[in-house]
PDB file of C-alpha atoms in Angstrom:
ATOM      1  CA  UNK A   1       0.054   0.016  -0.014  1.00  0.00           C
ATOM      2  CA  UNK A   2       1.115   3.500  -0.596  1.00  0.00           C
ATOM      3  CA  UNK A   3       1.555   5.927   2.117  1.00  0.00           C
ATOM      4  CA  UNK A   4       1.729   9.678   2.541  1.00  0.00           C
ATOM      5  CA  UNK A   5       4.676  10.597   4.700  1.00  0.00           C
ATOM      6  CA  UNK A   6       5.229  13.971   6.193  1.00  0.00           C
ATOM      7  CA  UNK A   7       8.648  15.293   6.987  1.00  0.00           C
ATOM      8  CA  UNK A   8       9.297  14.056  10.560  1.00  0.00           C
ATOM      9  CA  UNK A   9       9.297  17.435  12.236  1.00  0.00           C
ATOM     10  CA  UNK A  10       7.420  19.062  15.008  1.00  0.00           C
ATOM     11  CA  UNK A  11       6.856  22.761  14.469  1.00  0.00           C
ATOM     12  CA  UNK A  12       6.796  25.303  17.255  1.00  0.00           C
ATOM     13  CA  UNK A  13       6.011  28.785  16.020  1.00  0.00           C
ATOM     14  CA  UNK A  14       4.880  32.139  17.330  1.00  0.00           C
ATOM     15  CA  UNK A  15       1.334  33.297  16.668  1.00  0.00           C
ATOM     16  CA  UNK A  16       1.134  35.197  13.417  1.00  0.00           C
ATOM     17  CA  UNK A  17       3.965  33.331  11.784  1.00  0.00           C
ATOM     18  CA  UNK A  18       3.377  30.946   8.823  1.00  0.00           C
ATOM     19  CA  UNK A  19       3.684  27.189   9.250  1.00  0.00           C
ATOM     20  CA  UNK A  20       4.716  24.915   6.398  1.00  0.00           C
ATOM     21  CA  UNK A  21       4.702  21.148   6.324  1.00  0.00           C
ATOM     22  CA  UNK A  22       5.434  18.674   3.608  1.00  0.00           C
ATOM     23  CA  UNK A  23       4.207  15.251   2.517  1.00  0.00           C
ATOM     24  CA  UNK A  24       5.552  12.743   0.091  1.00  0.00           C
ATOM     25  CA  UNK A  25       3.962   9.711  -1.310  1.00  0.00           C
ATOM     26  CA  UNK A  26       5.041   6.645  -3.300  1.00  0.00           C
ATOM     27  CA  UNK A  27       2.604   5.773  -6.103  1.00  0.00           C
ATOM     28  CA  UNK A  28      -0.063   7.302  -8.296  1.00  0.00           C
ATOM     29  CA  UNK A  29      -2.944   8.961  -6.530  1.00  0.00           C
ATOM     30  CA  UNK A  30      -6.468  10.106  -7.270  1.00  0.00           C
ATOM     31  CA  UNK A  31      -6.214  13.011  -4.888  1.00  0.00           C
ATOM     32  CA  UNK A  32      -4.462  14.069  -1.738  1.00  0.00           C
ATOM     33  CA  UNK A  33      -6.139  15.372   1.351  1.00  0.00           C
ATOM     34  CA  UNK A  34      -4.995  17.239   4.424  1.00  0.00           C
ATOM     35  CA  UNK A  35      -6.582  16.727   7.870  1.00  0.00           C
ATOM     36  CA  UNK A  36      -6.213  18.242  11.281  1.00  0.00           C
ATOM     37  CA  UNK A  37      -6.482  16.413  14.515  1.00  0.00           C
ATOM     38  CA  UNK A  38      -6.660  17.995  17.926  1.00  0.00           C
ATOM     39  CA  UNK A  39      -5.345  15.801  20.739  1.00  0.00           C
ATOM     40  CA  UNK A  40      -7.593  12.888  21.412  1.00  0.00           C
ATOM     41  CA  UNK A  41     -10.182  13.948  18.903  1.00  0.00           C
ATOM     42  CA  UNK A  42     -11.303  12.957  15.447  1.00  0.00           C
ATOM     43  CA  UNK A  43     -10.023  14.310  12.166  1.00  0.00           C
ATOM     44  CA  UNK A  44     -11.223  17.447  10.528  1.00  0.00           C
ATOM     45  CA  UNK A  45     -11.004  17.576   6.768  1.00  0.00           C
ATOM     46  CA  UNK A  46      -9.109  20.689   5.669  1.00  0.00           C
ATOM     47  CA  UNK A  47      -8.640  20.557   1.965  1.00  0.00           C
ATOM     48  CA  UNK A  48      -8.554  18.116  -0.987  1.00  0.00           C
ATOM     49  CA  UNK A  49      -6.376  18.581  -4.031  1.00  0.00           C
ATOM     50  CA  UNK A  50      -6.909  16.485  -7.106  1.00  0.00           C
ATOM     51  CA  UNK A  51      -4.085  14.936  -9.090  1.00  0.00           C
ATOM     52  CA  UNK A  52      -4.612  17.340 -11.964  1.00  0.00           C
ATOM     53  CA  UNK A  53      -4.421  20.434  -9.703  1.00  0.00           C
ATOM     54  CA  UNK A  54      -1.221  22.146  -8.679  1.00  0.00           C
ATOM     55  CA  UNK A  55      -2.380  24.608  -6.048  1.00  0.00           C
ATOM     56  CA  UNK A  56      -5.460  25.201  -3.974  1.00  0.00           C
ATOM     57  CA  UNK A  57      -6.429  27.758  -1.359  1.00  0.00           C
ATOM     58  CA  UNK A  58      -8.900  27.684   1.394  1.00  0.00           C
ATOM     59  CA  UNK A  59      -8.974  30.663   3.796  1.00  0.00           C
ATOM     60  CA  UNK A  60      -5.526  30.747   5.481  1.00  0.00           C
ATOM     61  CA  UNK A  61      -4.591  27.372   3.937  1.00  0.00           C
ATOM     62  CA  UNK A  62      -2.573  26.894   0.792  1.00  0.00           C
ATOM     63  CA  UNK A  63      -1.806  23.426  -0.577  1.00  0.00           C
ATOM     64  CA  UNK A  64       0.424  22.592  -3.393  1.00  0.00           C
ATOM     65  CA  UNK A  65       0.832  19.328  -5.209  1.00  0.00           C
ATOM     66  CA  UNK A  66       3.748  18.247  -7.354  1.00  0.00           C
ATOM     67  CA  UNK A  67       2.898  14.873  -8.948  1.00  0.00           C
ATOM     68  CA  UNK A  68       6.305  14.667 -10.634  1.00  0.00           C
ATOM     69  CA  UNK A  69       7.997  14.741  -7.238  1.00  0.00           C
ATOM     70  CA  UNK A  70       5.119  12.962  -5.567  1.00  0.00           C
ATOM     71  CA  UNK A  71       4.951  15.673  -2.860  1.00  0.00           C
ATOM     72  CA  UNK A  72       2.553  18.131  -1.381  1.00  0.00           C
ATOM     73  CA  UNK A  73       2.890  21.041   1.006  1.00  0.00           C
ATOM     74  CA  UNK A  74       0.450  22.642   3.406  1.00  0.00           C
ATOM     75  CA  UNK A  75       0.979  26.331   4.379  1.00  0.00           C
ATOM     76  CA  UNK A  76      -0.955  27.864   7.183  1.00  0.00           C
ATOM     77  CA  UNK A  77      -0.591  31.649   7.065  1.00  0.00           C
ATOM     78  CA  UNK A  78      -0.915  33.960  10.020  1.00  0.00           C
ATOM     79  CA  UNK A  79      -1.059  31.118  12.520  1.00  0.00           C
ATOM     80  CA  UNK A  80      -3.280  31.278  15.577  1.00  0.00           C
ATOM     81  CA  UNK A  81      -3.122  29.439  18.853  1.00  0.00           C
ATOM     82  CA  UNK A  82      -6.197  27.535  17.761  1.00  0.00           C
ATOM     83  CA  UNK A  83      -4.141  26.025  14.896  1.00  0.00           C
ATOM     84  CA  UNK A  84      -2.205  23.957  17.450  1.00  0.00           C
ATOM     85  CA  UNK A  85      -2.827  20.274  16.351  1.00  0.00           C
ATOM     86  CA  UNK A  86      -1.469  17.408  14.396  1.00  0.00           C
ATOM     87  CA  UNK A  87      -1.763  17.652  10.667  1.00  0.00           C
ATOM     88  CA  UNK A  88      -1.939  14.606   8.458  1.00  0.00           C
ATOM     89  CA  UNK A  89      -1.858  14.195   4.700  1.00  0.00           C
ATOM     90  CA  UNK A  90      -3.705  11.255   3.191  1.00  0.00           C
ATOM     91  CA  UNK A  91      -3.538   9.858  -0.294  1.00  0.00           C
ATOM     92  CA  UNK A  92      -6.595   8.313  -1.892  1.00  0.00           C
ATOM     93  CA  UNK A  93      -6.126   5.085  -3.755  1.00  0.00           C
ATOM     94  CA  UNK A  94      -8.254   2.031  -4.764  1.00  0.00           C
ATOM     95  CA  UNK A  95     -11.878   2.016  -3.721  1.00  0.00           C
ATOM     96  CA  UNK A  96     -11.563   5.459  -2.037  1.00  0.00           C
ATOM     97  CA  UNK A  97      -9.295   4.161   0.683  1.00  0.00           C
ATOM     98  CA  UNK A  98      -6.943   6.673   2.395  1.00  0.00           C
ATOM     99  CA  UNK A  99      -3.355   6.077   3.360  1.00  0.00           C
ATOM    100  CA  UNK A 100      -2.236   8.495   6.112  1.00  0.00           C
ATOM    101  CA  UNK A 101       1.161   9.886   6.769  1.00  0.00           C
ATOM    102  CA  UNK A 102       2.807  10.071  10.066  1.00  0.00           C
ATOM    103  CA  UNK A 103       1.557  13.546  10.954  1.00  0.00           C
ATOM    104  CA  UNK A 104       3.153  16.794  11.961  1.00  0.00           C
ATOM    105  CA  UNK A 105       2.628  18.259  15.382  1.00  0.00           C
ATOM    106  CA  UNK A 106       2.239  22.023  15.199  1.00  0.00           C
ATOM    107  CA  UNK A 107       2.376  24.189  18.292  1.00  0.00           C
ATOM    108  CA  UNK A 108       1.418  27.829  17.946  1.00  0.00           C
ATOM    109  CA  UNK A 109       2.661  29.856  20.881  1.00  0.00           C
ATOM    110  CA  UNK A 110       0.356  32.769  21.776  1.00  0.00           C
TER     111      UNK A 110
ATOM    112  CA  UNK B   1     -21.616  20.245   6.931  1.00  0.00           C
ATOM    113  CA  UNK B   2     -21.460  16.505   6.976  1.00  0.00           C
ATOM    114  CA  UNK B   3     -21.447  15.165  10.547  1.00  0.00           C
ATOM    115  CA  UNK B   4     -20.403  11.714  11.691  1.00  0.00           C
ATOM    116  CA  UNK B   5     -20.944  10.513  15.243  1.00  0.00           C
ATOM    117  CA  UNK B   6     -19.444   7.672  17.190  1.00  0.00           C
ATOM    118  CA  UNK B   7     -20.719   5.975  20.298  1.00  0.00           C
ATOM    119  CA  UNK B   8     -19.448   5.464  22.861  1.00  0.00           C
ATOM    120  CA  UNK B   9     -16.635   8.042  23.025  1.00  0.00           C
ATOM    121  CA  UNK B  10     -14.840   6.034  25.705  1.00  0.00           C
ATOM    122  CA  UNK B  11     -15.108   2.508  26.906  1.00  0.00           C
ATOM    123  CA  UNK B  12     -13.282   0.507  29.468  1.00  0.00           C
ATOM    124  CA  UNK B  13     -13.813  -3.193  29.544  1.00  0.00           C
ATOM    125  CA  UNK B  14     -12.357  -6.386  31.032  1.00  0.00           C
ATOM    126  CA  UNK B  15     -10.259  -8.708  28.952  1.00  0.00           C
ATOM    127  CA  UNK B  16     -12.344 -11.274  27.212  1.00  0.00           C
ATOM    128  CA  UNK B  17     -15.398  -9.181  26.729  1.00  0.00           C
ATOM    129  CA  UNK B  18     -16.781  -7.822  23.454  1.00  0.00           C
ATOM    130  CA  UNK B  19     -17.268  -4.156  22.711  1.00  0.00           C
ATOM    131  CA  UNK B  20     -19.476  -2.647  20.018  1.00  0.00           C
ATOM    132  CA  UNK B  21     -18.716   0.774  18.592  1.00  0.00           C
ATOM    133  CA  UNK B  22     -21.310   2.615  16.462  1.00  0.00           C
ATOM    134  CA  UNK B  23     -20.645   5.023  13.622  1.00  0.00           C
ATOM    135  CA  UNK B  24     -23.391   7.129  12.204  1.00  0.00           C
ATOM    136  CA  UNK B  25     -23.647   9.624   9.418  1.00  0.00           C
ATOM    137  CA  UNK B  26     -26.155  12.127  10.785  1.00  0.00           C
ATOM    138  CA  UNK B  27     -27.126  14.217   7.785  1.00  0.00           C
ATOM    139  CA  UNK B  28     -26.039  12.285   4.686  1.00  0.00           C
ATOM    140  CA  UNK B  29     -26.188   8.800   3.383  1.00  0.00           C
ATOM    141  CA  UNK B  30     -22.929   6.869   3.254  1.00  0.00           C
ATOM    142  CA  UNK B  31     -22.706   3.806   1.147  1.00  0.00           C
ATOM    143  CA  UNK B  32     -19.092   3.395   2.306  1.00  0.00           C
ATOM    144  CA  UNK B  33     -17.677   3.729   5.817  1.00  0.00           C
ATOM    145  CA  UNK B  34     -14.109   3.101   6.953  1.00  0.00           C
ATOM    146  CA  UNK B  35     -12.706   1.975  10.292  1.00  0.00           C
ATOM    147  CA  UNK B  36      -9.279   3.045  11.445  1.00  0.00           C
ATOM    148  CA  UNK B  37      -7.238   2.580  14.636  1.00  0.00           C
ATOM    149  CA  UNK B  38      -4.696   4.913  15.960  1.00  0.00           C
ATOM    150  CA  UNK B  39      -2.045   4.275  18.584  1.00  0.00           C
ATOM    151  CA  UNK B  40      -0.746   7.179  20.722  1.00  0.00           C
ATOM    152  CA  UNK B  41       1.291   9.682  18.722  1.00  0.00           C
ATOM    153  CA  UNK B  42       0.948   7.557  15.627  1.00  0.00           C
ATOM    154  CA  UNK B  43      -0.911   7.836  12.420  1.00  0.00           C
ATOM    155  CA  UNK B  44      -4.240   6.269  11.423  1.00  0.00           C
ATOM    156  CA  UNK B  45      -4.200   2.750  10.069  1.00  0.00           C
ATOM    157  CA  UNK B  46      -7.066   1.618   7.890  1.00  0.00           C
ATOM    158  CA  UNK B  47      -8.600  -1.585   9.251  1.00  0.00           C
ATOM    159  CA  UNK B  48     -11.474  -2.190   6.915  1.00  0.00           C
ATOM    160  CA  UNK B  49     -13.901  -0.787   4.414  1.00  0.00           C
ATOM    161  CA  UNK B  50     -17.558  -1.220   5.250  1.00  0.00           C
ATOM    162  CA  UNK B  51     -20.067  -1.260   2.433  1.00  0.00           C
ATOM    163  CA  UNK B  52     -23.789  -1.047   3.007  1.00  0.00           C
ATOM    164  CA  UNK B  53     -25.454  -4.361   2.446  1.00  0.00           C
ATOM    165  CA  UNK B  54     -22.318  -6.375   1.798  1.00  0.00           C
ATOM    166  CA  UNK B  55     -19.417  -7.845   3.672  1.00  0.00           C
ATOM    167  CA  UNK B  56     -16.633  -5.632   4.813  1.00  0.00           C
ATOM    168  CA  UNK B  57     -13.279  -5.624   3.140  1.00  0.00           C
ATOM    169  CA  UNK B  58     -10.475  -6.013   5.589  1.00  0.00           C
ATOM    170  CA  UNK B  59      -6.908  -4.734   5.201  1.00  0.00           C
ATOM    171  CA  UNK B  60      -4.070  -7.167   5.300  1.00  0.00           C
ATOM    172  CA  UNK B  61      -3.243  -8.306   8.802  1.00  0.00           C
ATOM    173  CA  UNK B  62      -6.594  -7.375  10.263  1.00  0.00           C
ATOM    174  CA  UNK B  63      -8.516 -10.369  11.699  1.00  0.00           C
ATOM    175  CA  UNK B  64     -12.085 -10.309  10.435  1.00  0.00           C
ATOM    176  CA  UNK B  65     -13.242 -12.610  13.206  1.00  0.00           C
ATOM    177  CA  UNK B  66     -11.706 -10.369  15.750  1.00  0.00           C
ATOM    178  CA  UNK B  67     -13.141  -7.145  14.384  1.00  0.00           C
ATOM    179  CA  UNK B  68     -16.695  -7.756  13.193  1.00  0.00           C
ATOM    180  CA  UNK B  69     -18.131  -5.041  11.015  1.00  0.00           C
ATOM    181  CA  UNK B  70     -21.765  -4.595  10.091  1.00  0.00           C
ATOM    182  CA  UNK B  71     -23.146  -1.973   7.796  1.00  0.00           C
ATOM    183  CA  UNK B  72     -26.814  -2.489   8.001  1.00  0.00           C
ATOM    184  CA  UNK B  73     -28.040   0.826   6.666  1.00  0.00           C
ATOM    185  CA  UNK B  74     -26.872   3.881   4.740  1.00  0.00           C
ATOM    186  CA  UNK B  75     -26.249   5.732   8.002  1.00  0.00           C
ATOM    187  CA  UNK B  76     -24.904   3.149  10.418  1.00  0.00           C
ATOM    188  CA  UNK B  77     -21.881   0.911  10.587  1.00  0.00           C
ATOM    189  CA  UNK B  78     -20.802  -0.962  13.700  1.00  0.00           C
ATOM    190  CA  UNK B  79     -17.506  -2.386  14.746  1.00  0.00           C
ATOM    191  CA  UNK B  80     -17.467  -5.143  17.359  1.00  0.00           C
ATOM    192  CA  UNK B  81     -14.125  -5.975  18.992  1.00  0.00           C
ATOM    193  CA  UNK B  82     -14.620  -9.569  20.081  1.00  0.00           C
ATOM    194  CA  UNK B  83     -12.875 -11.101  23.072  1.00  0.00           C
ATOM    195  CA  UNK B  84     -10.919  -7.952  23.613  1.00  0.00           C
ATOM    196  CA  UNK B  85      -7.437  -8.094  25.096  1.00  0.00           C
ATOM    197  CA  UNK B  86      -5.181  -5.276  26.434  1.00  0.00           C
ATOM    198  CA  UNK B  87      -3.359  -5.088  23.036  1.00  0.00           C
ATOM    199  CA  UNK B  88      -6.635  -4.050  21.474  1.00  0.00           C
ATOM    200  CA  UNK B  89      -6.593  -0.897  23.528  1.00  0.00           C
ATOM    201  CA  UNK B  90      -6.548   1.939  21.038  1.00  0.00           C
ATOM    202  CA  UNK B  91      -8.318   4.892  19.476  1.00  0.00           C
ATOM    203  CA  UNK B  92     -10.825   3.725  16.933  1.00  0.00           C
ATOM    204  CA  UNK B  93     -12.083   6.179  14.371  1.00  0.00           C
ATOM    205  CA  UNK B  94     -14.641   5.730  11.656  1.00  0.00           C
ATOM    206  CA  UNK B  95     -15.196   7.811   8.583  1.00  0.00           C
ATOM    207  CA  UNK B  96     -18.012   8.013   6.102  1.00  0.00           C
ATOM    208  CA  UNK B  97     -17.925   8.891   2.460  1.00  0.00           C
ATOM    209  CA  UNK B  98     -20.852  10.608   0.924  1.00  0.00           C
ATOM    210  CA  UNK B  99     -21.797   9.108  -2.406  1.00  0.00           C
ATOM    211  CA  UNK B 100     -21.394  12.331  -4.255  1.00  0.00           C
ATOM    212  CA  UNK B 101     -17.924  13.282  -3.116  1.00  0.00           C
ATOM    213  CA  UNK B 102     -14.418  11.994  -2.576  1.00  0.00           C
ATOM    214  CA  UNK B 103     -14.237  13.477   0.878  1.00  0.00           C
ATOM    215  CA  UNK B 104     -14.318  11.313   3.962  1.00  0.00           C
ATOM    216  CA  UNK B 105     -15.872  12.733   7.067  1.00  0.00           C
ATOM    217  CA  UNK B 106     -14.513  11.461  10.320  1.00  0.00           C
ATOM    218  CA  UNK B 107     -16.187  10.666  13.612  1.00  0.00           C
ATOM    219  CA  UNK B 108     -14.781  11.950  16.865  1.00  0.00           C
ATOM    220  CA  UNK B 109     -13.278   8.533  17.754  1.00  0.00           C
ATOM    221  CA  UNK B 110     -13.729   6.018  20.460  1.00  0.00           C
ATOM    222  CA  UNK B 111     -11.109   5.391  23.172  1.00  0.00           C
ATOM    223  CA  UNK B 112     -11.048   1.718  24.018  1.00  0.00           C
ATOM    224  CA  UNK B 113      -9.163   0.567  27.120  1.00  0.00           C
ATOM    225  CA  UNK B 114      -9.038  -3.126  27.834  1.00  0.00           C
ATOM    226  CA  UNK B 115      -7.981  -4.046  31.361  1.00  0.00           C
TER     227      UNK B 115
END
């Protein structure tokens, strides 16, 4: 099975700064999705980018997809304390299944 | 927006007992639901795909007789952990996919602790 894999880093940033995290995957995908998870809670869908798209925006979120490099990035601009969470990328493959990456822990310091 | 609920949110049980977890899509119909487990500070691992009216499809390494899945309606899937043991302690999360979209909507998760 393929797997999205984030860079193994925990981010600690000041409120107002931008946070960038990356994700790489191994095989062809239908789409790539980013999710947020607060500690001990379920996942919140943030954004979906299809394999034929290169960039997508949603509020303070910007996602890029480079299918030639099999990688994606998630940028959160003007971070807020409420953005503190784990962020996962997930790649969609056969029968709409999702393969999740390891996750990035982001801490936004007020 | 699409809402998925899970019940219970937390359960503590003795070793050897069975535990049933419900996953409901509240405001949409989901022909497909997915069950994941997540260990502390780790990612989600897909356990099985639950299709309404048919047998679930299990991922490699997941025991179908251990984790019974039933998807009796378009809004409800259940996961039963049979003869639970301490190593089954985990965070179980379901998701539901609306028929008209590629997006999966996740439930809030169920924390299972087996003593």
